[in-house]
PDB file of C-alpha atoms in Angstrom:
ATOM      1  CA  MET A  20     -25.370  15.212   0.827  1.00 92.00           C
ATOM      2  CA  LEU A  21     -24.203  14.600  -2.733  1.00 97.00           C
ATOM      3  CA  THR A  22     -22.256  11.378  -3.291  1.00 98.00           C
ATOM      4  CA  ALA A  23     -19.947  10.229  -6.104  1.00 98.00           C
ATOM      5  CA  THR A  24     -19.817   6.429  -6.340  1.00 96.00           C
ATOM      6  CA  SER A  25     -18.347   5.922  -9.806  1.00 97.00           C
ATOM      7  CA  VAL A  26     -15.697   7.254 -12.174  1.00 98.00           C
ATOM      8  CA  THR A  27     -16.133   7.758 -15.912  1.00 98.00           C
ATOM      9  CA  ARG A  28     -14.075   8.969 -18.858  1.00 97.00           C
ATOM     10  CA  ASP A  29     -17.215   9.392 -20.960  1.00 96.00           C
ATOM     11  CA  PHE A  30     -18.665  12.820 -20.180  1.00 97.00           C
ATOM     12  CA  ARG A  31     -19.054  16.330 -21.556  1.00 95.00           C
ATOM     13  CA  ASP A  32     -19.620  19.660 -19.870  1.00 94.00           C
ATOM     14  CA  PRO A  33     -18.627  18.902 -16.270  1.00 97.00           C
ATOM     15  CA  ALA A  34     -20.487  20.783 -13.555  1.00 96.00           C
ATOM     16  CA  ALA A  35     -17.151  21.665 -11.928  1.00 97.00           C
ATOM     17  CA  THR A  36     -13.532  20.573 -11.617  1.00 98.00           C
ATOM     18  CA  ILE A  37     -11.473  19.394  -8.677  1.00 98.00           C
ATOM     19  CA  THR A  38      -7.702  19.930  -8.779  1.00 98.00           C
ATOM     20  CA  LEU A  39      -5.629  17.518  -6.674  1.00 97.00           C
ATOM     21  CA  ASP A  40      -1.990  16.474  -6.417  1.00 94.00           C
ATOM     22  CA  GLU A  41      -1.107  12.811  -7.000  1.00 93.00           C
ATOM     23  CA  THR A  42      -1.293  11.823  -3.338  1.00 91.00           C
ATOM     24  CA  ALA A  43      -4.733  13.402  -2.912  1.00 94.00           C
ATOM     25  CA  ARG A  44      -5.939  11.634  -6.084  1.00 94.00           C
ATOM     26  CA  HIS A  45      -5.438   8.177  -4.511  1.00 91.00           C
ATOM     27  CA  ARG A  46      -8.735   7.778  -2.705  1.00 92.00           C
ATOM     28  CA  ARG A  47     -11.718   5.574  -1.942  1.00 94.00           C
ATOM     29  CA  ARG A  48     -13.864   7.515   0.515  1.00 97.00           C
ATOM     30  CA  MET A  49     -13.462  11.167   1.454  1.00 96.00           C
ATOM     31  CA  MET A  50     -15.362  14.435   1.741  1.00 97.00           C
ATOM     32  CA  MET A  51     -14.317  16.660  -1.143  1.00 97.00           C
ATOM     33  CA  THR A  52     -15.089  20.140  -2.433  1.00 97.00           C
ATOM     34  CA  SER A  53     -14.742  21.111  -6.075  1.00 97.00           C
ATOM     35  CA  ASP A  54     -12.824  24.102  -7.339  1.00 97.00           C
ATOM     36  CA  ARG A  55     -14.904  27.267  -7.526  1.00 95.00           C
ATOM     37  CA  THR A  56     -16.956  27.595 -10.688  1.00 88.00           C
ATOM     38  CA  ALA A  57     -17.197  30.769 -12.794  1.00 85.00           C
ATOM     39  CA  SER A  58     -20.151  31.820 -10.637  1.00 90.00           C
ATOM     40  CA  GLY A  59     -17.992  31.524  -7.504  1.00 91.00           C
ATOM     41  CA  SER A  60     -19.744  28.483  -6.069  1.00 94.00           C
ATOM     42  CA  ALA A  61     -18.228  25.102  -5.209  1.00 97.00           C
ATOM     43  CA  ILE A  62     -19.782  21.649  -4.924  1.00 97.00           C
ATOM     44  CA  SER A  63     -19.210  19.617  -1.750  1.00 97.00           C
ATOM     45  CA  PHE A  64     -19.681  15.865  -2.033  1.00 98.00           C
ATOM     46  CA  LEU A  65     -18.725  12.522  -0.525  1.00 98.00           C
ATOM     47  CA  LEU A  66     -16.441  10.417  -2.713  1.00 98.00           C
ATOM     48  CA  ASP A  67     -17.500   6.831  -1.949  1.00 97.00           C
ATOM     49  CA  LEU A  68     -15.903   4.404  -4.408  1.00 97.00           C
ATOM     50  CA  PRO A  69     -16.047   0.593  -4.097  1.00 96.00           C
ATOM     51  CA  ALA A  70     -12.228   0.405  -3.828  1.00 95.00           C
ATOM     52  CA  ALA A  71      -9.279   2.782  -3.498  1.00 93.00           C
ATOM     53  CA  ARG A  72      -7.916   3.933  -6.827  1.00 92.00           C
ATOM     54  CA  LEU A  73      -5.780   6.610  -8.394  1.00 90.00           C
ATOM     55  CA  LEU A  74      -8.016   9.224  -9.948  1.00 95.00           C
ATOM     56  CA  ARG A  75      -6.396  10.246 -13.228  1.00 93.00           C
ATOM     57  CA  HIS A  76      -6.373  13.657 -14.887  1.00 94.00           C
ATOM     58  CA  GLY A  77      -9.529  13.790 -17.002  1.00 96.00           C
ATOM     59  CA  ASP A  78     -11.549  11.298 -14.946  1.00 97.00           C
ATOM     60  CA  GLY A  79     -15.111  12.283 -14.136  1.00 98.00           C
ATOM     61  CA  LEU A  80     -16.632  11.712 -10.690  1.00 98.00           C
ATOM     62  CA  VAL A  81     -20.311  10.918 -11.244  1.00 98.00           C
ATOM     63  CA  LEU A  82     -22.561  12.517  -8.627  1.00 98.00           C
ATOM     64  CA  ASP A  83     -25.819  10.860  -7.615  1.00 97.00           C
ATOM     65  CA  ASP A  84     -27.747  13.749  -9.214  1.00 97.00           C
ATOM     66  CA  GLY A  85     -26.127  12.962 -12.605  1.00 97.00           C
ATOM     67  CA  ARG A  86     -23.643  15.832 -12.713  1.00 97.00           C
ATOM     68  CA  VAL A  87     -19.943  15.121 -13.205  1.00 98.00           C
ATOM     69  CA  ILE A  88     -16.935  16.678 -11.459  1.00 98.00           C
ATOM     70  CA  GLU A  89     -13.818  16.565 -13.663  1.00 98.00           C
ATOM     71  CA  VAL A  90     -10.543  15.581 -11.951  1.00 98.00           C
ATOM     72  CA  ARG A  91      -7.524  17.723 -12.786  1.00 97.00           C
ATOM     73  CA  ALA A  92      -3.972  16.902 -11.772  1.00 95.00           C
ATOM     74  CA  ARG A  93      -2.360  19.730  -9.787  1.00 96.00           C
ATOM     75  CA  PRO A  94       1.190  20.600 -10.850  1.00 97.00           C
ATOM     76  CA  GLU A  95       3.690  19.618  -8.172  1.00 97.00           C
ATOM     77  CA  PRO A  96       7.476  19.815  -7.672  1.00 98.00           C
ATOM     78  CA  LEU A  97       9.149  17.023  -9.633  1.00 98.00           C
ATOM     79  CA  ILE A  98      12.507  16.016 -11.040  1.00 98.00           C
ATOM     80  CA  GLU A  99      12.632  15.186 -14.748  1.00 99.00           C
ATOM     81  CA  VAL A 100      15.362  12.609 -15.401  1.00 99.00           C
ATOM     82  CA  ARG A 101      16.986  12.064 -18.806  1.00 99.00           C
ATOM     83  CA  GLY A 102      19.691   9.652 -19.853  1.00 98.00           C
ATOM     84  CA  ARG A 103      22.410   9.843 -22.494  1.00 98.00           C
ATOM     85  CA  ASP A 104      20.500   7.290 -24.571  1.00 98.00           C
ATOM     86  CA  ALA A 105      17.734   4.702 -24.205  1.00 97.00           C
ATOM     87  CA  ALA A 106      19.978   2.121 -22.505  1.00 98.00           C
ATOM     88  CA  HIS A 107      21.206   4.677 -19.963  1.00 98.00           C
ATOM     89  CA  LEU A 108      17.628   5.792 -19.238  1.00 98.00           C
ATOM     90  CA  LEU A 109      16.671   2.141 -18.640  1.00 97.00           C
ATOM     91  CA  ALA A 110      19.554   1.769 -16.174  1.00 98.00           C
ATOM     92  CA  LEU A 111      18.385   4.919 -14.379  1.00 98.00           C
ATOM     93  CA  ALA A 112      14.821   3.542 -14.327  1.00 97.00           C
ATOM     94  CA  TRP A 113      16.140   0.379 -12.662  1.00 97.00           C
ATOM     95  CA  GLN A 114      17.843   2.456  -9.952  1.00 97.00           C
ATOM     96  CA  ILE A 115      14.625   4.413  -9.330  1.00 97.00           C
ATOM     97  CA  GLY A 116      12.525   1.239  -9.234  1.00 95.00           C
ATOM     98  CA  ASN A 117      14.970  -0.483  -6.906  1.00 96.00           C
ATOM     99  CA  ARG A 118      14.201   2.284  -4.409  1.00 96.00           C
ATOM    100  CA  HIS A 119      10.429   1.758  -4.762  1.00 94.00           C
ATOM    101  CA  LEU A 120       9.883   5.353  -5.912  1.00 95.00           C
ATOM    102  CA  ALA A 121       6.718   6.330  -7.727  1.00 93.00           C
ATOM    103  CA  ALA A 122       7.729   7.210 -11.290  1.00 96.00           C
ATOM    104  CA  GLU A 123       6.037   8.560 -14.395  1.00 96.00           C
ATOM    105  CA  ILE A 124       7.721   7.045 -17.428  1.00 96.00           C
ATOM    106  CA  ALA A 125       7.855   8.592 -20.908  1.00 96.00           C
ATOM    107  CA  ALA A 126       9.819   7.552 -23.990  1.00 96.00           C
ATOM    108  CA  ASP A 127      12.706   9.917 -23.251  1.00 97.00           C
ATOM    109  CA  SER A 128      12.378  10.818 -19.566  1.00 98.00           C
ATOM    110  CA  ILE A 129      11.256   9.755 -16.108  1.00 99.00           C
ATOM    111  CA  ARG A 130       9.522  12.030 -13.612  1.00 98.00           C
ATOM    112  CA  ILE A 131       9.800  11.511  -9.867  1.00 98.00           C
ATOM    113  CA  ARG A 132       9.053  13.583  -6.776  1.00 97.00           C
ATOM    114  CA  ARG A 133      11.797  15.992  -5.769  1.00 97.00           C
ATOM    115  CA  ASP A 134      14.300  14.442  -3.401  1.00 97.00           C
ATOM    116  CA  HIS A 135      17.812  15.849  -3.023  1.00 97.00           C
ATOM    117  CA  VAL A 136      19.338  12.466  -2.113  1.00 97.00           C
ATOM    118  CA  ILE A 137      17.897  10.760  -5.199  1.00 98.00           C
ATOM    119  CA  ARG A 138      18.907  13.776  -7.326  1.00 98.00           C
ATOM    120  CA  ALA A 139      22.520  13.410  -6.164  1.00 98.00           C
ATOM    121  CA  MET A 140      22.481   9.666  -6.859  1.00 98.00           C
ATOM    122  CA  LEU A 141      21.079  10.135 -10.379  1.00 98.00           C
ATOM    123  CA  THR A 142      23.489  12.968 -11.170  1.00 98.00           C
ATOM    124  CA  GLY A 143      26.334  10.744  -9.972  1.00 98.00           C
ATOM    125  CA  LEU A 144      25.130   8.088 -12.414  1.00 98.00           C
ATOM    126  CA  GLY A 145      25.367  10.579 -15.297  1.00 98.00           C
ATOM    127  CA  ALA A 146      21.705  11.559 -15.573  1.00 99.00           C
ATOM    128  CA  THR A 147      20.562  14.989 -16.647  1.00 98.00           C
ATOM    129  CA  VAL A 148      18.075  16.182 -14.019  1.00 98.00           C
ATOM    130  CA  ALA A 149      15.856  19.256 -14.031  1.00 98.00           C
ATOM    131  CA  ASP A 150      13.411  20.637 -11.488  1.00 98.00           C
ATOM    132  CA  ILE A 151       9.961  21.048 -13.013  1.00 98.00           C
ATOM    133  CA  GLU A 152       6.430  21.828 -11.859  1.00 98.00           C
ATOM    134  CA  ALA A 153       3.995  19.481 -13.598  1.00 97.00           C
ATOM    135  CA  PRO A 154       1.095  17.137 -12.944  1.00 96.00           C
ATOM    136  CA  PHE A 155       2.366  13.760 -11.668  1.00 95.00           C
ATOM    137  CA  ASP A 156       0.825  10.582 -13.062  1.00 90.00           C
ATOM    138  CA  PRO A 157       3.043   7.671 -11.968  1.00 91.00           C
ATOM    139  CA  GLU A 158       2.848   4.078 -13.142  1.00 87.00           C
ATOM    140  CA  GLY A 159       0.418   1.887 -11.219  1.00 77.00           C
ATOM    141  CA  GLY A 160       2.833  -0.717  -9.909  1.00 70.00           C
ATOM    142  CA  ALA A 161       3.035  -4.466 -10.431  1.00 64.00           C
ATOM    143  CA  TYR A 162       0.956  -5.646  -7.484  1.00 55.00           C
ATOM    144  CA  GLY A 163      -1.841  -3.127  -6.996  1.00 50.00           C
ATOM    145  CA  GLY A 164      -2.676  -2.174 -10.559  1.00 47.00           C
ATOM    146  CA  ALA A 165      -4.094   1.192  -9.583  1.00 44.00           C
ATOM    147  CA  HIS A 166      -1.290   2.633  -7.530  1.00 42.00           C
ATOM    148  CA  ALA A 167       2.051   1.776  -5.979  1.00 42.00           C
ATOM    149  CA  ALA A 168       2.276   2.167  -2.225  1.00 42.00           C
ATOM    150  CA  HIS A 169       4.300   5.198  -1.253  1.00 42.00           C
ATOM    151  CA  HIS A 170       7.660   4.062   0.025  1.00 40.00           C
ATOM    152  CA  GLU A 171       9.625   7.246   0.134  1.00 40.00           C
ATOM    153  CA  HIS A 172      11.962   8.712   2.661  1.00 41.00           C
ATOM    154  CA  GLY A 173      12.923  12.022   4.111  1.00 41.00           C
ATOM    155  CA  PRO A 174      16.287  13.607   3.589  1.00 41.00           C
ATOM    156  CA  GLY A 175      18.160  10.676   5.154  1.00 43.00           C
ATOM    157  CA  ASP A 176      19.980   7.690   3.702  1.00 42.00           C
ATOM    158  CA  HIS A 177      18.225   5.664   1.006  1.00 42.00           C
ATOM    159  CA  ASP A 178      20.193   2.427   1.418  1.00 42.00           C
ATOM    160  CA  HIS A 179      18.105   0.006   3.426  1.00 42.00           C
ATOM    161  CA  ASP A 180      17.141  -3.614   3.834  1.00 40.00           C
ATOM    162  CA  HIS A 181      13.629  -4.952   3.571  1.00 41.00           C
ATOM    163  CA  ASP A 182      12.254  -7.769   5.676  1.00 41.00           C
ATOM    164  CA  HIS A 183       9.131  -8.568   3.726  1.00 41.00           C
ATOM    165  CA  ASP A 184       8.032 -11.406   1.495  1.00 42.00           C
ATOM    166  CA  HIS A 185       6.256 -10.820  -1.801  1.00 43.00           C
ATOM    167  CA  GLY A 186       6.123 -14.554  -2.508  1.00 44.00           C
ATOM    168  CA  HIS A 187       9.217 -14.453  -4.707  1.00 44.00           C
ATOM    169  CA  GLY A 188      12.924 -13.995  -4.191  1.00 48.00           C
ATOM    170  CA  HIS A 189      14.646 -10.688  -4.816  1.00 46.00           C
ATOM    171  CA  ASP A 190      17.119  -8.383  -3.200  1.00 48.00           C
ATOM    172  CA  HIS A 191      17.542  -4.651  -2.926  1.00 47.00           C
ATOM    173  CA  GLY A 192      21.327  -4.719  -3.280  1.00 47.00           C
TER     174      GLY A 192
END
């Protein structure tokens, strides 16, 4: 059984690729199978990293035989959020962060997973929103470094109270 125990950005000529959405790229230990190569074969291997991490587009999973499997981010359904100006976009970012949503932040836009309730809220706040299909590479979060814990909801209400202590005072007003 082939095993990948490390991740590198320093490689050329990968043996294969593996295409995963953002959720599937947050892993520590899991059986995986690469995408099919030009010859029609695939490589099965055990991912066995020292700690859970978000595998980024372009990372290389180093197999114990020296070959590398390149990670590719699968396009997924997202909302691209734009504000009227930088200050408005910052206010929209605050609203998204206050709801603990994973977000990919660029200079002029924010990408989040599709959610009709959040879309309505952002539109109501004057945002321009567009459905897109793109790889999702959200910010890592303040506490974990590698990845924010998913804290998303179904189609229901997004107003809620939290009863947890991060060691500092804050509210979710």
